CSV table of C-alpha atoms in Angstrom, one decimal:
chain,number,residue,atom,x,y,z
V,1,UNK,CA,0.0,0.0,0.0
V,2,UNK,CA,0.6,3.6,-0.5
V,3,UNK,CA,0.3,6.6,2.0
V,4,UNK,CA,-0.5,10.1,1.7
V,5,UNK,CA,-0.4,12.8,4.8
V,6,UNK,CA,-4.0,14.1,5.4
V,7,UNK,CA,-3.6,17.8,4.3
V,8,UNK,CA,-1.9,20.0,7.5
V,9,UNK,CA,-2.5,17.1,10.4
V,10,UNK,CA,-0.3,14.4,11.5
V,11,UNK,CA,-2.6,11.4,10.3
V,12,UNK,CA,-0.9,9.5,7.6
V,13,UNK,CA,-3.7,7.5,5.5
V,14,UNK,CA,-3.8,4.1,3.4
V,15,UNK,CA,-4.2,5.9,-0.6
V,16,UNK,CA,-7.0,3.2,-0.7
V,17,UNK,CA,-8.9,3.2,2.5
V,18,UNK,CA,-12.4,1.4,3.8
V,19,UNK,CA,-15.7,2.9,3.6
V,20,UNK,CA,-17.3,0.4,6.6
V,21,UNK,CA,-20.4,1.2,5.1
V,22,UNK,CA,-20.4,-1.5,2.9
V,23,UNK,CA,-19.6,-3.9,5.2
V,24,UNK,CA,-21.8,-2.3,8.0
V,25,UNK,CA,-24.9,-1.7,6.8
V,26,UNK,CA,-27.4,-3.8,3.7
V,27,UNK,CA,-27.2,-1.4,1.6
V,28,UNK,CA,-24.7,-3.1,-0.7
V,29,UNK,CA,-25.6,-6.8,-0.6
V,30,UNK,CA,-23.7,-7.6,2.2
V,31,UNK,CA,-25.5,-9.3,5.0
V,32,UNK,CA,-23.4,-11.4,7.0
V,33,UNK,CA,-21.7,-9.6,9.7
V,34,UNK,CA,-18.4,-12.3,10.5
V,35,UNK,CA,-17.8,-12.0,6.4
V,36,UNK,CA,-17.8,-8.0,6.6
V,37,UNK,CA,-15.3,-8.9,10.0
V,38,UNK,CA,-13.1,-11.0,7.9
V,39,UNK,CA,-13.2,-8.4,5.3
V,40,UNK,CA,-11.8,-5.8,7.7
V,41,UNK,CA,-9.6,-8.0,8.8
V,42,UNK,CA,-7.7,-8.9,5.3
V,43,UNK,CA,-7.6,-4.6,4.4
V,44,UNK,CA,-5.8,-4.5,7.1
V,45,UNK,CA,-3.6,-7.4,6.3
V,46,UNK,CA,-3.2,-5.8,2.9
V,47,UNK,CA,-2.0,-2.3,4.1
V,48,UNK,CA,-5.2,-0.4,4.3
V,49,UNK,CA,-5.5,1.4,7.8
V,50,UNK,CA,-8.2,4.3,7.2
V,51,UNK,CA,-11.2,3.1,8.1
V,52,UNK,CA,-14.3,5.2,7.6
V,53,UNK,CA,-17.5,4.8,9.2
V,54,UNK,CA,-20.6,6.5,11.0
V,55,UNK,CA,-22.4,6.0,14.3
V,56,UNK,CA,-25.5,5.8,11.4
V,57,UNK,CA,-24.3,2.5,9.9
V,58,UNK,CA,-26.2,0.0,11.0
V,59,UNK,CA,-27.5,2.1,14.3
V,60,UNK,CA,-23.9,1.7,15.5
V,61,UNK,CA,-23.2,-1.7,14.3
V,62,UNK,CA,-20.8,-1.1,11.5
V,63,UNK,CA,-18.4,0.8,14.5
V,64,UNK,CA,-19.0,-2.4,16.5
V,65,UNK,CA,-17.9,-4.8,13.7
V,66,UNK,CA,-14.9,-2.4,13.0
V,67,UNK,CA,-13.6,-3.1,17.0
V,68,UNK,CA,-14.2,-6.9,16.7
V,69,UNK,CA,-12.0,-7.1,13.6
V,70,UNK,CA,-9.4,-4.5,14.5
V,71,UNK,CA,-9.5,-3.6,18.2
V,72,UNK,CA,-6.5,-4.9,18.6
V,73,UNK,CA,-4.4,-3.1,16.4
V,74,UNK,CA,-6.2,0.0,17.2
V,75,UNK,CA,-2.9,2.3,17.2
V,76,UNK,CA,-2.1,1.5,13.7
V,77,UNK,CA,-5.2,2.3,11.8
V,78,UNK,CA,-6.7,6.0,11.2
V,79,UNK,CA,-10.3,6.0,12.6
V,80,UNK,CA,-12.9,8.0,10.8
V,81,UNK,CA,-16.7,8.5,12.0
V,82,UNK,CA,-19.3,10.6,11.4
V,83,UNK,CA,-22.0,12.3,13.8
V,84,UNK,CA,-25.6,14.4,13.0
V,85,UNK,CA,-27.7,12.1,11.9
V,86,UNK,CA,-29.9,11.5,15.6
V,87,UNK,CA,-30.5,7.7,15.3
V,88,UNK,CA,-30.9,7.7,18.7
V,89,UNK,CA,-34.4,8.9,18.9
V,90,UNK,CA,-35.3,8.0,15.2
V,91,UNK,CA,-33.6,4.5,14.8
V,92,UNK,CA,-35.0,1.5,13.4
V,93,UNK,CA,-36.4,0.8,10.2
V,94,UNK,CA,-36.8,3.6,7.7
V,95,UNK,CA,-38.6,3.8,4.2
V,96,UNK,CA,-36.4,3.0,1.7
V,97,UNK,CA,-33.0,5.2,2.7
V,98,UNK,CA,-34.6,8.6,3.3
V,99,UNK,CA,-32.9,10.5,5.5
V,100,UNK,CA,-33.7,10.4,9.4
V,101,UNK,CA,-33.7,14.0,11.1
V,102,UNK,CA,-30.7,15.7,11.7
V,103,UNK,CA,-28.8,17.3,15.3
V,104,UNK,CA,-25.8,19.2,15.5
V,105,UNK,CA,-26.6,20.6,18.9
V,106,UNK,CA,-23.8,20.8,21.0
V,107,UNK,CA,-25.5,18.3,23.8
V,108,UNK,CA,-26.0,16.1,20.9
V,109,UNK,CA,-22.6,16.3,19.5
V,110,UNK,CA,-21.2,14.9,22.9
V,111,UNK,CA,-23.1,12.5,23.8
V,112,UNK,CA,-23.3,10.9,20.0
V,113,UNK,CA,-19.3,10.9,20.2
V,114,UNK,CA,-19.1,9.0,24.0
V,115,UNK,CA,-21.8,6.5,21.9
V,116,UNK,CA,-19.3,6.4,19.2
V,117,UNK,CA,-15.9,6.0,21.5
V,118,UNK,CA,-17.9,3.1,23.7
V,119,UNK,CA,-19.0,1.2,20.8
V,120,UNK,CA,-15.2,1.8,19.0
V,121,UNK,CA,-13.8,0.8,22.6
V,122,UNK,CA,-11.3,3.6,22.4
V,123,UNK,CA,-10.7,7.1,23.9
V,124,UNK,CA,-10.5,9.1,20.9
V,125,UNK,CA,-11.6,9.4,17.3
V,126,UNK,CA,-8.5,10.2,14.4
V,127,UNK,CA,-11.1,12.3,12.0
V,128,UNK,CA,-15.2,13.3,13.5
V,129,UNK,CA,-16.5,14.7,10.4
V,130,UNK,CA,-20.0,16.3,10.4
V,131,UNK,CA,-22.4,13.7,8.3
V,132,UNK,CA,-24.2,15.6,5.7
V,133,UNK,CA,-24.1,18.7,7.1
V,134,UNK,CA,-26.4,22.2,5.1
V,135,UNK,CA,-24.9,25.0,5.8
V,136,UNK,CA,-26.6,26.4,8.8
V,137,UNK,CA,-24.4,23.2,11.0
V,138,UNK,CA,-21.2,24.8,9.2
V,139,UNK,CA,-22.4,28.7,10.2
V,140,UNK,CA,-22.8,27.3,13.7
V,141,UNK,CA,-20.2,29.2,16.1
V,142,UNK,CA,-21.8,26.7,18.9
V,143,UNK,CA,-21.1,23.5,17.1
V,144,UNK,CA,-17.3,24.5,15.7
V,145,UNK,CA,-16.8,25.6,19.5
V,146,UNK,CA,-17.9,22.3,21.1
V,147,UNK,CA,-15.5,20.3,18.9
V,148,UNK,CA,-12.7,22.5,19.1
V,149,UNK,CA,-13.2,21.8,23.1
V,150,UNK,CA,-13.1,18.2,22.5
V,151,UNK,CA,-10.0,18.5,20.4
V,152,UNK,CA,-8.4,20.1,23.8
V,153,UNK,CA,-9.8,17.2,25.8
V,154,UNK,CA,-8.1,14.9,23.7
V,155,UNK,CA,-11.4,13.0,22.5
V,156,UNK,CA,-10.7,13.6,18.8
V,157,UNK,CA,-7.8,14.4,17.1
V,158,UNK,CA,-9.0,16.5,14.5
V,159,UNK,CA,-12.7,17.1,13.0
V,160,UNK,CA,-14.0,17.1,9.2
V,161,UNK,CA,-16.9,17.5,7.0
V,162,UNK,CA,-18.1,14.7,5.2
V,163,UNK,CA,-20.9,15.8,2.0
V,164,UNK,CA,-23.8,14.5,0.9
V,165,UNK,CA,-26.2,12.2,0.5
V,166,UNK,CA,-25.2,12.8,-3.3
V,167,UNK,CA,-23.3,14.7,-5.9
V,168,UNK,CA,-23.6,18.9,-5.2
V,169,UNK,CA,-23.4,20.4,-1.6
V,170,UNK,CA,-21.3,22.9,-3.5
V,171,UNK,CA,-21.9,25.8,-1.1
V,172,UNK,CA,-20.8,23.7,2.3
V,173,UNK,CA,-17.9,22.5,0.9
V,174,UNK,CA,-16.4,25.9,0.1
V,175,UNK,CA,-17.7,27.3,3.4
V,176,UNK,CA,-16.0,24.3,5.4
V,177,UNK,CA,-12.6,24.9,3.8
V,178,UNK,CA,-12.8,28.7,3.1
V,179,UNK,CA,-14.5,29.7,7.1
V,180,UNK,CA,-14.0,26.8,8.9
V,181,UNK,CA,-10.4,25.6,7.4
V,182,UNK,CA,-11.3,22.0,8.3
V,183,UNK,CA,-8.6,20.0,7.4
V,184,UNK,CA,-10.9,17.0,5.8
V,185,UNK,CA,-13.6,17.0,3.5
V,186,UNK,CA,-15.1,13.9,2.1
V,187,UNK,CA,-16.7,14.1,-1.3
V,188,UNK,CA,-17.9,11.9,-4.4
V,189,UNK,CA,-15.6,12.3,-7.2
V,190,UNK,CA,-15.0,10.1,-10.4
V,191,UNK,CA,-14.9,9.6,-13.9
V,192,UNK,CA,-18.7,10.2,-14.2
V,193,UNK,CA,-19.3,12.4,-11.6
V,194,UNK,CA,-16.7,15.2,-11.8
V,195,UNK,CA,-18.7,18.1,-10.2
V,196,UNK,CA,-18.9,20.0,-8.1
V,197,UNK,CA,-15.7,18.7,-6.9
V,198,UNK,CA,-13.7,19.6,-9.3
V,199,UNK,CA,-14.3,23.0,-8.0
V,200,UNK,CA,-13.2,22.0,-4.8
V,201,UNK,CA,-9.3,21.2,-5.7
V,202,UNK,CA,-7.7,24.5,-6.2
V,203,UNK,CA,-9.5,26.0,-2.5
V,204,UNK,CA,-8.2,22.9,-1.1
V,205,UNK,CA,-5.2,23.3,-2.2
V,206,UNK,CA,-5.3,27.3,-1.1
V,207,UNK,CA,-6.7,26.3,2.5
V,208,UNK,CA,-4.8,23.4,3.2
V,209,UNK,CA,-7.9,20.6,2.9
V,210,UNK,CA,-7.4,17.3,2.5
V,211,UNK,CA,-10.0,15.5,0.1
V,212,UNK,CA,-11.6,12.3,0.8
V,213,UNK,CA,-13.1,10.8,-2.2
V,214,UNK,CA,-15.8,8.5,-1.7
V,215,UNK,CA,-18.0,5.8,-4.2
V,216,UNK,CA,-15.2,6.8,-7.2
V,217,UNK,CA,-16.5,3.5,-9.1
V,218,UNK,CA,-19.8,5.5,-9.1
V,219,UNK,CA,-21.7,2.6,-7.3
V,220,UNK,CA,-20.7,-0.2,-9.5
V,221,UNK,CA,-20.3,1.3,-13.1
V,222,UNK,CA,-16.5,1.5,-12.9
V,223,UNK,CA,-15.6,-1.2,-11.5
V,224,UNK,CA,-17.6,-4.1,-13.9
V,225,UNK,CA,-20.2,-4.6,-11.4
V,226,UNK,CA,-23.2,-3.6,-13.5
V,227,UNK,CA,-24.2,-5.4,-16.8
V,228,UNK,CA,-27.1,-4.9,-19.1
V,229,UNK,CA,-30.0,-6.4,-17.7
V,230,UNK,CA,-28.9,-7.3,-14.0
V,231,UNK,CA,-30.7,-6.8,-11.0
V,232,UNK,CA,-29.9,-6.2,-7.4
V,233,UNK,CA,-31.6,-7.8,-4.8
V,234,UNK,CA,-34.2,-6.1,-2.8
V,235,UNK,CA,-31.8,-4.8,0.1
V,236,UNK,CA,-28.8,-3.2,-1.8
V,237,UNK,CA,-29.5,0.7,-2.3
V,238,UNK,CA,-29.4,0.6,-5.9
V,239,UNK,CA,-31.8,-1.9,-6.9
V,240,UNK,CA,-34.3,0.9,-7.7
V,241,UNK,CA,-32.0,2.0,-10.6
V,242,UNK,CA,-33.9,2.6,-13.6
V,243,UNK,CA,-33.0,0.4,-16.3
V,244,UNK,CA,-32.9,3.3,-19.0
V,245,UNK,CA,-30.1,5.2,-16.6
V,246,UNK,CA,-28.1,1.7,-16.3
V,247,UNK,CA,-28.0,1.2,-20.1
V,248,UNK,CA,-27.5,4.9,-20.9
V,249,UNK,CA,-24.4,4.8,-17.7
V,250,UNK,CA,-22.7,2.0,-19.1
V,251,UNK,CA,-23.1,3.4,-22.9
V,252,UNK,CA,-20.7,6.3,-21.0
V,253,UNK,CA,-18.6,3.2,-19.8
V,254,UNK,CA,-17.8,2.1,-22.9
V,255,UNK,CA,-16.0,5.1,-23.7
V,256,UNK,CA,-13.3,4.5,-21.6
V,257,UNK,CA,-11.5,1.1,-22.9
V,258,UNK,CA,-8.7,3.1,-23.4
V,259,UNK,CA,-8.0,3.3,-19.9
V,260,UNK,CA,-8.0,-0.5,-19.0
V,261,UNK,CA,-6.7,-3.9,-20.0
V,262,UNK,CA,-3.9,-5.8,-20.8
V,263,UNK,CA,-2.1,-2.6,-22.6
V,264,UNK,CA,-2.5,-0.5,-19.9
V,265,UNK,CA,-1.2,-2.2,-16.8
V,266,UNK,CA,-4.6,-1.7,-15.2
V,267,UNK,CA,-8.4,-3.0,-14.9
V,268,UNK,CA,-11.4,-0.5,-14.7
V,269,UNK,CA,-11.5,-0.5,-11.4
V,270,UNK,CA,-8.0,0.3,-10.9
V,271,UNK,CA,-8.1,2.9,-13.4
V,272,UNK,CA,-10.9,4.7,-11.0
V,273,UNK,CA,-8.9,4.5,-8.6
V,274,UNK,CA,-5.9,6.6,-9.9
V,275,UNK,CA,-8.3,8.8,-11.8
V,276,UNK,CA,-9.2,10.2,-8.1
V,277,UNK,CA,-5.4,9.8,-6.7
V,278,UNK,CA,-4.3,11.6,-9.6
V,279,UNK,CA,-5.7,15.0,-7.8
V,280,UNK,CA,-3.4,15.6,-5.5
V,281,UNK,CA,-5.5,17.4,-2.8
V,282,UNK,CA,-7.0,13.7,-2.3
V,283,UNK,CA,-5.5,12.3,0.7
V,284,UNK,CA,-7.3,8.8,0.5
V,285,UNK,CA,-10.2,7.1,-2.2
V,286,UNK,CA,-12.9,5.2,-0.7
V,287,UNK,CA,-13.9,2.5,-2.9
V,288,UNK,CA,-17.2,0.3,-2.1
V,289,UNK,CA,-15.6,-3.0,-1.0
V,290,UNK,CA,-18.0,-6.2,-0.7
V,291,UNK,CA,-16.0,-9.3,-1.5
V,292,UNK,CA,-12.4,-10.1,-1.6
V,293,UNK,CA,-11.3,-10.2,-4.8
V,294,UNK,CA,-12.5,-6.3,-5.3
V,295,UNK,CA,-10.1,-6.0,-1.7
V,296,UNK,CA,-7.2,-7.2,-3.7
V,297,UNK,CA,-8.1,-5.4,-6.9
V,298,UNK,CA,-8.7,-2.3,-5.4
V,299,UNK,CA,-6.0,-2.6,-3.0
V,300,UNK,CA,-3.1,-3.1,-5.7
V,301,UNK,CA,-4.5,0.1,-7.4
V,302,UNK,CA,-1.7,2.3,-6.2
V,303,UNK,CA,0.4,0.0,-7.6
V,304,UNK,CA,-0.6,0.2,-11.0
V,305,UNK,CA,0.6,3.1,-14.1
V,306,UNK,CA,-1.1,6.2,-13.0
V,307,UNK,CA,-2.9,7.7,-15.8
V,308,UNK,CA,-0.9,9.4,-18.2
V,309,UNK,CA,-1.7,13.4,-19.0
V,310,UNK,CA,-3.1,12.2,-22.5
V,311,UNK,CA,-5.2,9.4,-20.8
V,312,UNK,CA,-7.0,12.1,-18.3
V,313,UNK,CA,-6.8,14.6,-20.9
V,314,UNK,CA,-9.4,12.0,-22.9
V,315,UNK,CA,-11.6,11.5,-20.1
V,316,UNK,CA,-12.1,15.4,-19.7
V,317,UNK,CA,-13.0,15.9,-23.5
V,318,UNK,CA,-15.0,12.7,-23.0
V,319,UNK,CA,-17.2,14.8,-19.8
V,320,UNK,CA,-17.3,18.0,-22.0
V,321,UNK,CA,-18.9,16.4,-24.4
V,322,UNK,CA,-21.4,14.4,-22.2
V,323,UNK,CA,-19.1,11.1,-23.2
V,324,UNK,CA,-21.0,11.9,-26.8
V,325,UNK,CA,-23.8,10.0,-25.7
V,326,UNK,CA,-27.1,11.5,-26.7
V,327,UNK,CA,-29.3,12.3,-23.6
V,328,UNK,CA,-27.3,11.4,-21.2
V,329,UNK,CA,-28.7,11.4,-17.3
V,330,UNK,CA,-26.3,12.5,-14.8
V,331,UNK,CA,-24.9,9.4,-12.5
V,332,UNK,CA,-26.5,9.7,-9.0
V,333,UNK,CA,-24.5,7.2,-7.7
V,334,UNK,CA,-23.1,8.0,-4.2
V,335,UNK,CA,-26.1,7.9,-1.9
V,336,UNK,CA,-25.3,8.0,1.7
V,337,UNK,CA,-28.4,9.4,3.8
V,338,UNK,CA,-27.7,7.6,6.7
């Protein structure tokens, strides 16, 4: 594996890191916890040690599976969670994934982190990042106060902003790095899904952020997951994909061959990978891992011929053009409204 200092703090992080998420929750097929444990377990084993997760995953669980695979090498990984969404008095089963009501609050703030730190069995958090915060949670004096207190009391080391549910949040991005100067924000960034982030890279770079860039196989396209006619099954998040937007995604796909195969030194989703790590503001990519043999693919990504100038050159005529596909839909592929 490869490492890359998180923007201006001392955490060093795995280039290819592990959104728990996958693991942690149904959303992506995965239902049996001591598989997502084992899983953990061989990331490690294979280099990876930032781990990225939310107190919303699972009502907890996916922080509780990451301690029973890797409590006890706790002092070499990097930790990351999230806090806002208040599952505690809104847990349990939802509608589809809608989003459950959101708390900042400072009162809430605490006591979600002491849930988070007992379930983690540890006394602090590497990264707290803010789960899909609006903008009035990153104009709030009260909130950046609380966790700059907890910072002093050693409970977190340092404190991010993670945005979402989707593609956009434009706005709260630039305030978190332009006001707040947080030194991590996580975003959705690939191939197919370019902005807003790409806006992003040149006021990270001016206020020291480091990028974490989530879902960068957009769900599945990039990384030969999705097929023509395949279906998910009832649990996973994006079995209510529309089949015209699969066909007319992968039509997009098929523009990139040039990127991938025996030629090139790389498979798709390897070339996904270094598209993102070729930015470098991004600190880390999160790819969605769900069996082994993506862990190993994904994993050796680093590894593999980054892509030249006239390779990403391609891919940007390619999104200026809309990948000259006619009526083309916009990939909304990085739900997370946990």
């Amino acid at each position: 594996m490869k490492y890359r200092r998180l923007s201006n703090t001392d955490l060093t992080v795995s280039e290819v890191g592990f959104g728990v998420w996958s693991v942690g929750t149904t959303w992506w097929g995965v239902t049996d916890e001591q598989f997502g444990i084992d899983l953990l377990r061989k990331a490690h084993d294979l280099g990876i040690t930032f781990f990225d997760n939310a107190d919303s995953y699972g009502d907890g669980r996916a922080e509780e599976m990451l301690v029973k695979a890797l409590g006890d090498v706790r002092d070499k990984i990097v930790i990351g969670t999230k806090f806002g969404y208040d599952l505690y008095r809104h847990g349990g089963e939802r509608s589809g994934h809608q989003e459950r009501p959101q708390d900042f609050s400072p009162g809430h703030v605490r006591f979600a982190l002491e849930q988070s730190l007992r379930r983690l069995q540890t006394d602090y958090i590497d990264l707290y990042q803010l789960h899909n915060p609006r903008l009035p949670a990153i104009e709030s004096d009260e909130l950046f106060a609380t966790l700059d207190d907890l910072k002093r009391e050693g409970k977190i080391r340092y404190y991010g902003v993670a945005l979402g549910p989707d593609i956009g949040w434009e706005e709260e991005g630039m305030a978190a790095m332009r006001e707040r100067r947080v030194p991590s924000v996580q975003i959705i960034y690939s191939i197919l899904e370019r902005d807003p982030a790409r806006n992003f890279f040149p006021v990270a770079q001016e206020c020291g952020t480091g990028l974490l860039s989530r879902v960068p196989h957009a769900s599945g396209l990039l990384d030969g997951t999705y097929r023509p006619g395949m279906a998910f099954p009832s649990t996973d998040h994006r079995a209510h994909r529309k089949q015209e937007w699969l066909e007319n995604s992968l039509r997009k796909v098929g523009q990139l061959d040039f990127l991938y195969g025996e030629d090139t030194g790389r498979t798709i989703g390897q070339a996904a990978i270094q598209f993102a790590l070729a930015q470098p503001t991004i600190s880390s990519v999160l790819p969605n891992i769900v069996n082994e043999a993506q862990l190993r693919e994904f994993a050796a990504a680093p590894f593999t011929p980054p892509l030249s100038e006239e390779e990403l050159s391609c891919t940007a005529d390619l999104d200026d053009h809309d990948f000259y596909v006619e009526e083309a839909t916009p990939a909304q592929a990085g739900q997370d409204g946990a």
